[in-house]
Short mmCIF file of C-alpha atoms in Angstrom, two decimals:
data_model
loop_
_atom_site.label_atom_id
_atom_site.label_comp_id
_atom_site.label_asym_id
_atom_site.label_seq_id
_atom_site.Cartn_x
_atom_site.Cartn_y
_atom_site.Cartn_z
CA UNK T 1199 78.98 129.52 78.64
CA UNK T 1200 75.33 129.22 77.67
CA UNK T 1201 73.90 125.70 77.69
CA UNK T 1202 70.41 124.25 77.46
CA UNK T 1203 69.57 121.93 80.34
CA UNK T 1204 66.44 120.16 81.50
CA UNK T 1205 65.28 121.24 84.95
CA UNK T 1206 62.30 120.23 87.05
CA UNK T 1207 60.53 122.77 89.25
CA UNK T 1208 58.40 121.17 91.95
CA UNK T 1209 55.53 122.96 93.66
CA UNK T 1210 53.10 121.91 96.37
CA UNK T 1211 49.48 122.34 95.30
CA UNK T 1212 46.56 123.68 97.32
CA UNK T 1213 43.53 122.32 95.42
CA UNK T 1214 39.92 122.71 96.42
CA UNK T 1215 37.72 119.70 97.14
CA UNK T 1216 36.29 119.77 93.62
CA UNK T 1217 39.75 120.04 92.09
CA UNK T 1218 40.95 117.04 94.12
CA UNK T 1219 38.24 114.96 92.45
CA UNK T 1220 39.45 116.14 89.04
CA UNK T 1221 43.05 115.22 89.89
CA UNK T 1222 41.89 111.78 91.03
CA UNK T 1223 40.10 111.33 87.69
CA UNK T 1224 43.18 112.35 85.71
CA UNK T 1225 45.39 109.99 87.73
CA UNK T 1226 42.91 107.14 87.24
CA UNK T 1227 42.91 107.75 83.49
CA UNK T 1228 46.69 107.57 83.44
CA UNK T 1229 46.72 104.32 85.42
CA UNK T 1230 44.05 102.71 83.22
CA UNK T 1231 45.81 103.88 80.07
CA UNK T 1232 49.03 102.22 81.22
CA UNK T 1233 47.17 98.98 81.98
CA UNK T 1234 45.37 99.13 78.62
CA UNK T 1235 48.66 99.43 76.70
CA UNK T 1236 50.43 96.83 78.83
CA UNK T 1237 47.53 94.38 78.42
CA UNK T 1238 47.87 94.57 74.64
CA UNK T 1239 51.61 93.88 74.86
CA UNK T 1240 51.15 90.94 77.23
CA UNK T 1241 48.49 89.40 74.97
CA UNK T 1242 50.86 89.48 71.99
CA UNK T 1243 53.75 88.18 74.12
CA UNK T 1244 51.65 85.25 75.39
CA UNK T 1245 50.78 84.37 71.79
CA UNK T 1246 54.49 84.24 71.01
CA UNK T 1247 55.09 82.09 74.12
CA UNK T 1248 52.47 79.58 72.97
CA UNK T 1249 54.22 79.28 69.60
CA UNK T 1250 57.57 78.77 71.28
CA UNK T 1251 56.16 76.20 73.72
CA UNK T 1252 54.78 74.17 70.81
CA UNK T 1253 58.28 73.96 69.34
CA UNK T 1254 59.70 72.95 72.71
CA UNK T 1255 57.01 70.25 73.04
CA UNK T 1256 58.10 68.87 69.67
CA UNK T 1257 61.60 68.35 71.07
CA UNK T 1258 63.38 71.54 70.04
CA UNK T 1259 65.88 73.15 72.40
CA UNK T 1260 64.46 76.17 74.21
CA UNK T 1261 67.21 78.53 73.04
CA UNK T 1262 66.63 77.50 69.43
CA UNK T 1263 62.86 77.69 69.91
CA UNK T 1264 63.21 81.29 71.05
CA UNK T 1265 64.79 82.13 67.69
CA UNK T 1266 62.45 80.09 65.48
CA UNK T 1267 59.15 80.87 67.21
CA UNK T 1268 56.62 82.69 65.00
CA UNK T 1269 57.38 86.39 64.99
CA UNK T 1270 54.89 88.77 66.55
CA UNK T 1271 54.64 92.54 66.48
CA UNK T 1272 54.30 94.09 69.92
CA UNK T 1273 52.05 97.16 69.62
CA UNK T 1274 53.75 100.47 70.32
CA UNK T 1275 52.13 103.69 71.47
CA UNK T 1276 50.78 104.62 68.01
CA UNK T 1277 49.16 101.22 67.43
CA UNK T 1278 47.78 101.18 70.96
CA UNK T 1279 46.33 104.64 70.47
CA UNK T 1280 44.73 103.67 67.15
CA UNK T 1281 43.18 100.51 68.62
CA UNK T 1282 41.89 102.44 71.61
CA UNK T 1283 40.16 104.96 69.36
CA UNK T 1284 38.44 102.13 67.49
CA UNK T 1285 37.23 100.19 70.53
CA UNK T 1286 36.46 102.81 73.18
CA UNK T 1287 32.83 103.00 74.15
CA UNK T 1288 32.02 99.48 72.96
CA UNK T 1289 30.10 97.11 75.18
CA UNK T 1290 31.43 94.09 77.02
CA UNK T 1291 33.14 91.67 74.63
CA UNK T 1292 33.48 87.99 75.50
CA UNK T 1293 31.43 85.12 76.93
CA UNK T 1294 29.22 85.96 79.88
CA UNK T 1295 29.23 83.94 83.07
CA UNK T 1296 26.01 82.42 84.38
CA UNK T 1297 23.80 85.22 85.67
CA UNK T 1298 26.11 87.96 84.44
CA UNK T 1299 24.54 90.90 82.66
CA UNK T 1300 26.17 92.72 79.75
CA UNK T 1301 27.93 95.85 81.02
CA UNK T 1302 29.66 98.87 79.64
CA UNK T 1303 33.43 99.19 80.19
CA UNK T 1304 34.67 101.78 82.63
CA UNK T 1305 34.96 105.02 80.69
CA UNK T 1306 38.27 106.12 82.15
CA UNK T 1307 38.96 108.54 79.28
CA UNK T 1308 35.90 110.75 79.84
CA UNK T 1309 36.40 114.17 81.38
CA UNK T 1310 40.19 113.99 80.97
CA UNK T 1311 42.67 115.63 78.63
CA UNK T 1312 43.67 112.93 76.14
CA UNK T 1313 47.37 113.67 76.67
CA UNK T 1314 47.06 112.21 80.18
CA UNK T 1315 46.61 108.69 78.84
CA UNK T 1316 48.67 109.15 75.67
CA UNK T 1317 51.70 109.65 77.93
CA UNK T 1318 50.64 106.55 79.86
CA UNK T 1319 50.86 104.60 76.59
CA UNK T 1320 54.44 105.92 76.25
CA UNK T 1321 55.23 104.86 79.82
CA UNK T 1322 54.08 101.33 78.99
CA UNK T 1323 56.44 101.33 75.98
CA UNK T 1324 59.29 102.44 78.23
CA UNK T 1325 58.56 99.76 80.84
CA UNK T 1326 58.46 97.07 78.14
CA UNK T 1327 61.70 98.27 76.54
CA UNK T 1328 63.47 98.36 79.90
CA UNK T 1329 62.46 94.75 80.55
CA UNK T 1330 63.72 93.65 77.14
CA UNK T 1331 66.99 95.54 77.66
CA UNK T 1332 67.46 93.81 81.01
CA UNK T 1333 67.03 90.42 79.31
CA UNK T 1334 69.66 91.40 76.74
CA UNK T 1335 72.05 92.59 79.45
CA UNK T 1336 71.95 96.24 78.38
CA UNK T 1337 70.75 97.38 81.83
CA UNK T 1338 70.52 95.93 85.36
CA UNK T 1339 68.04 93.05 85.82
CA UNK T 1340 64.41 93.97 86.36
CA UNK T 1341 61.17 92.05 86.61
CA UNK T 1342 58.36 91.62 84.11
CA UNK T 1343 56.17 94.74 83.79
CA UNK T 1344 53.17 94.63 86.09
CA UNK T 1345 49.75 96.23 85.97
CA UNK T 1346 49.13 99.25 88.17
CA UNK T 1347 46.68 98.20 90.86
CA UNK T 1348 44.15 100.67 92.19
CA UNK T 1349 45.26 101.79 95.62
CA UNK T 1350 48.61 100.04 95.25
CA UNK T 1351 50.44 102.61 93.12
CA UNK T 1352 51.12 106.30 93.49
CA UNK T 1353 48.48 108.48 91.90
CA UNK T 1354 50.04 110.58 89.16
CA UNK T 1355 49.59 111.74 85.59
CA UNK T 1356 51.76 113.50 83.04
CA UNK T 1357 50.76 115.94 80.31
CA UNK T 1358 53.16 116.91 77.54
CA UNK T 1359 53.19 120.61 76.73
CA UNK T 1360 51.90 121.56 73.30
CA UNK T 1361 54.04 124.14 71.54
CA UNK T 1362 51.26 124.91 69.04
CA UNK T 1363 48.76 125.50 71.83
CA UNK T 1364 50.66 126.34 75.05
CA UNK T 1365 47.98 125.51 77.59
CA UNK T 1366 50.24 124.63 80.55
CA UNK T 1367 51.11 127.98 82.03
CA UNK T 1368 51.16 130.04 85.18
CA UNK T 1369 48.40 132.55 85.77
CA UNK T 1370 48.81 135.24 88.38
CA UNK T 1371 51.38 135.12 91.17
CA UNK T 1372 50.58 131.62 92.46
CA UNK T 1373 48.33 129.73 90.08
CA UNK T 1374 49.03 126.89 87.64
CA UNK T 1375 46.73 126.18 84.71
CA UNK T 1376 46.05 122.51 83.93
CA UNK T 1377 44.44 121.84 80.52
CA UNK T 1378 41.05 120.18 80.36
CA UNK T 1379 39.45 117.87 77.85
CA UNK T 1380 36.61 115.43 77.32
CA UNK T 1381 34.08 117.89 78.66
CA UNK T 1382 36.26 119.03 81.55
CA UNK T 1383 37.26 122.70 81.15
CA UNK T 1384 40.77 123.83 81.99
CA UNK T 1385 41.24 124.85 85.61
CA UNK T 1386 43.81 126.68 87.71
CA UNK T 1387 45.20 125.43 91.03
CA UNK T 1388 46.76 127.55 93.72
CA UNK T 1389 50.42 126.90 94.56
CA UNK T 1390 51.97 127.00 98.01
CA UNK T 1391 55.27 128.37 96.63
CA UNK T 1392 55.86 131.24 94.29
CA UNK T 1393 56.97 130.19 90.77
CA UNK T 1394 58.73 133.52 90.29
CA UNK T 1395 62.06 131.95 89.23
CA UNK T 1396 60.53 129.85 86.46
CA UNK T 1397 58.05 132.49 85.26
CA UNK T 1398 60.89 135.00 85.02
CA UNK T 1399 62.85 132.64 82.77
CA UNK T 1400 59.76 131.94 80.65
CA UNK T 1401 58.91 135.63 80.22
CA UNK T 1402 62.50 136.42 79.20
CA UNK T 1403 62.54 133.60 76.65
CA UNK T 1404 65.18 131.54 78.48
CA UNK T 1405 62.87 128.63 79.39
CA UNK T 1406 60.24 126.54 77.62
CA UNK T 1407 57.88 124.23 79.50
CA UNK T 1408 57.98 120.69 78.10
CA UNK T 1409 55.70 118.69 80.41
CA UNK T 1410 53.73 118.71 83.63
CA UNK T 1411 53.57 115.84 86.12
CA UNK T 1412 51.05 115.95 88.95
CA UNK T 1413 51.35 113.34 91.70
CA UNK T 1414 50.05 112.70 95.19
CA UNK T 1415 52.48 112.08 98.04
CA UNK T 1416 50.59 111.16 101.17
CA UNK T 1417 48.24 114.03 102.00
CA UNK T 1418 49.73 116.47 99.50
CA UNK T 1419 49.50 116.93 95.73
CA UNK T 1420 52.60 118.21 93.92
CA UNK T 1421 53.21 119.55 90.43
CA UNK T 1422 56.55 119.02 88.75
CA UNK T 1423 57.03 121.34 85.77
CA UNK T 1424 59.75 120.16 83.42
CA UNK T 1425 61.36 122.97 81.46
CA UNK T 1426 64.12 123.32 78.89
CA UNK T 1427 66.21 126.14 80.36
CA UNK T 1428 68.93 128.11 78.62
CA UNK T 1429 71.33 128.73 81.48
CA UNK T 1430 74.70 130.41 81.78
CA UNK T 1431 76.99 127.75 83.24
CA UNK T 1432 80.39 128.81 84.61
CA UNK T 1433 83.44 127.65 82.71
CA UNK T 1434 85.62 127.38 85.82
CA UNK T 1435 85.06 127.48 89.58
CA UNK T 1436 85.06 130.80 91.39
CA UNK T 1437 88.22 132.14 93.06
CA UNK T 1438 86.81 131.17 96.42
CA UNK T 1439 86.18 127.61 95.24
CA UNK T 1440 89.65 127.36 93.71
CA UNK T 1441 91.22 128.58 96.95
CA UNK T 1442 89.28 125.93 98.89
CA UNK T 1443 90.45 123.22 96.47
CA UNK T 1444 89.34 119.65 97.06
CA UNK T 1445 87.21 118.20 99.85
CA UNK T 1446 87.02 114.52 100.74
CA UNK T 1447 83.59 113.15 101.66
CA UNK T 1448 83.00 109.87 103.48
CA UNK T 1449 79.37 108.76 103.63
CA UNK T 1450 78.30 106.83 106.69
CA UNK T 1451 75.53 105.94 109.10
CA UNK T 1452 76.74 107.45 112.37
CA UNK T 1453 77.57 110.67 110.55
CA UNK T 1454 75.99 111.29 107.17
CA UNK T 1455 79.06 113.13 105.94
CA UNK T 1456 82.56 113.09 107.38
CA UNK T 1457 84.64 115.80 105.71
CA UNK T 1458 88.33 116.36 105.29
CA UNK T 1459 87.83 120.14 105.32
CA UNK T 1460 85.24 122.35 107.04
CA UNK T 1461 81.86 123.02 105.43
CA UNK T 1462 79.52 125.90 106.23
CA UNK T 1463 75.91 124.71 106.23
CA UNK T 1464 74.16 127.90 107.33
CA UNK T 1465 75.30 131.49 107.07
CA UNK T 1466 76.43 132.77 110.44
CA UNK T 1467 77.11 129.30 111.84
CA UNK T 1468 80.50 127.77 112.49
CA UNK T 1469 81.86 125.38 109.83
CA UNK T 1470 81.60 121.67 110.57
CA UNK T 1471 83.77 118.66 109.80
CA UNK T 1472 80.91 116.15 110.16
CA UNK T 1473 77.17 116.21 109.50
CA UNK T 1474 75.33 114.14 112.07
CA UNK T 1475 72.72 111.64 110.97
CA UNK T 1476 69.25 113.01 111.81
CA UNK T 1477 67.95 109.41 111.90
CA UNK T 1478 64.65 110.41 110.39
CA UNK T 1479 63.37 106.86 109.94
CA UNK T 1480 64.26 105.89 113.49
CA UNK T 1481 62.48 108.95 114.90
CA UNK T 1482 59.34 108.22 112.89
CA UNK T 1483 59.37 104.42 113.23
CA UNK T 1484 57.10 104.15 116.28
CA UNK T 1485 54.37 106.41 114.88
CA UNK T 1486 54.60 104.74 111.49
CA UNK T 1487 54.44 101.21 112.94
CA UNK T 1488 51.41 102.17 115.04
CA UNK T 1489 49.59 103.60 112.02
CA UNK T 1490 50.40 100.51 109.92
CA UNK T 1491 49.11 98.18 112.66
CA UNK T 1492 45.82 100.07 112.76
CA UNK T 1493 45.60 99.86 108.98
CA UNK T 1494 46.29 96.11 109.05
CA UNK T 1495 43.59 95.50 111.69
CA UNK T 1496 40.97 97.37 109.68
CA UNK T 1497 41.79 95.67 106.39
CA UNK T 1498 39.15 93.19 105.20
CA UNK T 1499 40.59 90.57 102.86
CA UNK T 1500 38.57 90.01 99.72
CA UNK T 1501 36.35 93.07 100.21
CA UNK T 1502 35.50 94.99 97.06
CA UNK T 1503 35.66 98.23 99.01
CA UNK T 1504 37.40 98.88 102.31
CA UNK T 1505 35.81 100.72 105.22
CA UNK T 1506 36.15 104.42 105.92
CA UNK T 1507 38.24 103.62 108.99
CA UNK T 1508 40.73 101.70 106.87
CA UNK T 1509 41.03 104.60 104.43
CA UNK T 1510 41.66 107.00 107.32
CA UNK T 1511 44.39 104.75 108.75
CA UNK T 1512 45.93 104.36 105.30
CA UNK T 1513 45.95 108.14 104.79
CA UNK T 1514 47.65 108.65 108.17
CA UNK T 1515 50.40 106.14 107.35
CA UNK T 1516 50.87 107.70 103.90
CA UNK T 1517 51.16 111.17 105.47
CA UNK T 1518 53.94 110.00 107.78
CA UNK T 1519 55.79 108.43 104.85
CA UNK T 1520 55.46 111.61 102.81
CA UNK T 1521 56.74 113.80 105.66
CA UNK T 1522 59.67 111.44 106.17
CA UNK T 1523 60.54 111.59 102.47
CA UNK T 1524 60.28 115.41 102.39
CA UNK T 1525 62.55 115.85 105.42
CA UNK T 1526 65.13 113.47 103.97
CA UNK T 1527 65.12 115.30 100.63
CA UNK T 1528 65.54 118.67 102.36
CA UNK T 1529 68.62 117.56 104.29
CA UNK T 1530 70.14 115.91 101.21
CA UNK T 1531 69.68 118.97 99.00
CA UNK T 1532 71.18 121.24 101.67
CA UNK T 1533 74.47 119.38 102.09
CA UNK T 1534 74.96 118.63 98.39
CA UNK T 1535 74.36 122.24 97.42
CA UNK T 1536 76.82 123.54 100.02
CA UNK T 1537 79.52 121.12 98.84
CA UNK T 1538 79.43 122.22 95.21
CA UNK T 1539 79.19 125.90 96.17
CA UNK T 1540 82.24 125.99 98.44
CA UNK T 1541 84.78 123.63 96.78
CA UNK T 1542 86.27 123.20 93.31
CA UNK T 1543 86.57 119.40 93.60
CA UNK T 1544 84.47 116.89 95.53
CA UNK T 1545 86.09 113.52 96.25
CA UNK T 1546 83.74 110.58 96.84
CA UNK T 1547 83.76 106.80 97.11
CA UNK T 1548 82.41 104.60 94.32
CA UNK T 1549 79.74 102.85 96.39
CA UNK T 1550 77.64 99.86 95.37
CA UNK T 1551 74.58 100.68 97.47
CA UNK T 1552 72.59 97.77 96.10
CA UNK T 1553 75.27 95.32 97.16
CA UNK T 1554 75.74 97.01 100.52
CA UNK T 1555 72.06 96.65 101.39
CA UNK T 1556 71.64 93.06 100.21
CA UNK T 1557 69.83 90.85 102.72
CA UNK T 1558 71.81 88.47 104.93
CA UNK T 1559 69.11 85.79 105.10
CA UNK T 1560 70.95 83.43 102.78
CA UNK T 1561 69.25 80.21 101.66
CA UNK T 1562 67.50 77.33 103.41
CA UNK T 1563 70.62 75.20 103.08
CA UNK T 1564 73.02 78.00 104.08
CA UNK T 1565 71.18 80.46 106.31
CA UNK T 1566 72.86 83.74 107.04
CA UNK T 1567 74.16 85.08 110.34
CA UNK T 1568 73.20 88.22 112.23
CA UNK T 1569 70.22 88.71 109.93
CA UNK T 1570 68.43 91.13 112.25
CA UNK T 1571 71.52 93.28 112.74
CA UNK T 1572 72.19 93.38 108.99
CA UNK T 1573 68.58 94.35 108.33
CA UNK T 1574 68.92 97.27 110.75
CA UNK T 1575 72.12 98.38 109.03
CA UNK T 1576 70.42 98.16 105.63
CA UNK T 1577 67.56 100.37 106.83
CA UNK T 1578 70.02 102.93 108.19
CA UNK T 1579 71.99 103.03 104.92
CA UNK T 1580 68.84 103.46 102.85
CA UNK T 1581 67.56 106.12 105.25
CA UNK T 1582 70.68 108.21 104.65
CA UNK T 1583 70.40 107.76 100.87
CA UNK T 1584 73.96 107.16 99.66
CA UNK T 1585 72.93 106.81 96.02
CA UNK T 1586 70.75 109.93 96.08
CA UNK T 1587 73.48 112.07 97.62
CA UNK T 1588 75.92 110.89 94.94
CA UNK T 1589 73.38 111.61 92.21
CA UNK T 1590 72.71 115.12 93.45
CA UNK T 1591 76.39 115.97 93.70
CA UNK T 1592 76.95 114.70 90.14
CA UNK T 1593 74.36 116.89 88.45
CA UNK T 1594 74.84 119.94 90.66
CA UNK T 1595 78.59 119.84 90.02
CA UNK T 1596 77.96 120.66 86.33
CA UNK T 1597 76.07 123.79 87.30
CA UNK T 1598 78.99 125.13 89.34
CA UNK T 1599 81.94 123.91 87.20
CA UNK T 1600 82.94 121.52 89.97
CA UNK T 1601 84.94 118.34 89.29
CA UNK T 1602 83.84 115.07 90.91
CA UNK T 1603 86.67 112.62 91.63
CA UNK T 1604 86.40 109.16 93.16
CA UNK T 1605 88.31 106.34 94.80
CA UNK T 1606 87.62 102.72 93.77
CA UNK T 1607 84.85 100.73 95.42
CA UNK T 1608 87.09 98.55 97.57
CA UNK T 1609 89.64 101.20 98.47
CA UNK T 1610 90.51 100.76 102.22
CA UNK T 1611 89.71 104.37 103.11
CA UNK T 1612 88.85 103.70 106.77
CA UNK T 1613 91.62 101.11 107.36
CA UNK T 1614 94.51 103.08 105.89
CA UNK T 1615 96.44 105.77 107.74
CA UNK T 1616 96.17 108.98 105.74
CA UNK T 1617 99.53 110.17 107.08
CA UNK T 1618 101.90 107.18 106.53
CA UNK T 1619 99.79 104.65 104.58
CA UNK T 1620 99.80 101.81 107.14
CA UNK T 1621 96.76 99.52 106.78
CA UNK T 1622 94.96 98.00 109.77
CA UNK T 1623 93.74 94.64 108.40
CA UNK T 1624 92.02 93.71 111.67
CA UNK T 1625 89.74 96.72 111.90
CA UNK T 1626 85.99 96.05 112.19
CA UNK T 1627 82.87 98.20 111.98
CA UNK T 1628 82.79 98.41 115.78
CA UNK T 1629 86.15 100.23 115.85
CA UNK T 1630 85.23 103.90 115.71
CA UNK T 1631 88.73 105.25 116.42
CA UNK T 1632 91.70 104.57 114.13
CA UNK T 1633 95.01 103.80 115.89
CA UNK T 1634 98.03 103.78 113.59
CA UNK T 1635 100.67 101.38 114.86
CA UNK T 1636 103.29 102.79 112.47
CA UNK T 1637 103.25 106.52 113.22
CA UNK T 1638 101.11 106.53 116.38
CA UNK T 1639 98.35 108.76 115.01
CA UNK T 1640 94.94 108.52 116.73
CA UNK T 1641 91.97 109.91 114.79
CA UNK T 1642 88.28 109.31 114.28
CA UNK T 1643 87.65 106.52 111.81
CA UNK T 1644 85.39 108.56 109.53
CA UNK T 1645 87.65 111.62 109.54
CA UNK T 1646 90.58 109.42 108.56
CA UNK T 1647 88.52 107.93 105.71
CA UNK T 1648 87.56 111.39 104.41
CA UNK T 1649 91.21 112.46 104.28
CA UNK T 1650 92.19 109.25 102.49
CA UNK T 1651 89.46 109.85 99.92
CA UNK T 1652 90.72 113.39 99.39
CA UNK T 1653 94.33 112.25 98.93
CA UNK T 1654 93.75 109.28 96.64
CA UNK T 1655 90.68 110.15 94.52
CA UNK T 1656 91.14 110.40 90.76
CA UNK T 1657 88.89 111.73 87.97
CA UNK T 1658 86.25 109.30 86.73
CA UNK T 1659 86.46 108.30 83.10
CA UNK T 1660 83.19 108.85 81.19
#
């Protein structure tokens, strides 16, 4: 069955020193464009707040004042873009402080393709809409949109592909063309990986590039090419998958995956029933803490520009974080891909990761207990990435005609005997071996949970 899906192809870049400066300029333009659009929205919102506060000061109820406050029109991307075209290049507007000289605004749009900050205007619209939806209860709660601070946000920019003038393309075996603008000519950057898979789909007419996102992760720049791919998706699992049937998966900290049935991770290796936790964060914690202490010592509060030593320490800490993230992603993609390739059904738990990793500090009146231990458990859960593993299994299952089934959130998978159904109500997290007092079975706690998940999971309703 042929279906059009959106896929992202990520490549590590190998830019020259001059090209790094260009990428920094593009990322700065995107950040400033987002702040420009968000500043316009906040100015209009504050005007509405002043009108509402006047009604509240006159004695009106706040809920009623919210409805009767003077209406304002929050500028969208088109209005922001039109206002920017009218005002760019103008001098400093506003009263000058004593001794302050008139100055020109920072020309963040010069030497940059205009689509880099047009997409930033769209991102500001998305952030504003998400906040409004959270207030209305249409999505989980989120805070008020914030400005992107220089040095405090990830450097990135996005360029939407133009169908009329396709200027985002691959040139040669390992080169990606990034469009120029504003006096900056287009340039090509060498890739560390071969884009043969994507270029083959493009040349055959089965893929169309829609956008390009370039971002910096620690010491490395990456390009994520988003493409609309026409792909042949299987209607049913393969015979081998159907013969394997269903596998139960229990996510944990001691073992990342405990399985009800064996899984082959690498060709030529013996199948495994459990995937050990590599404890990537724990193995990197000492080096990362040392780098962050050096960075904190070299930081000068209130300085307009930090020292070269601080920037070097910051780059070292960022490199360690990027390597940690890359290793975690590699291990997650490996196990999720093997699961959907070898089984027709994958049974999982419906986990509330946000609730599981909530802090145990409590309040000043009712302080929590075992706060340090709970914080360590939270770090371990987040290091494994329960939510990311679930997300990857969900979207990869569609590509292999695999069905994802689940057990409810509070299903006692580790406390219930998978053979007779007896439930051990006194079991704690410290009990790593399950002893059934009804049938006498003795089994590893996680293995028992995986088999319970396999036996009792049901299809999830859309």
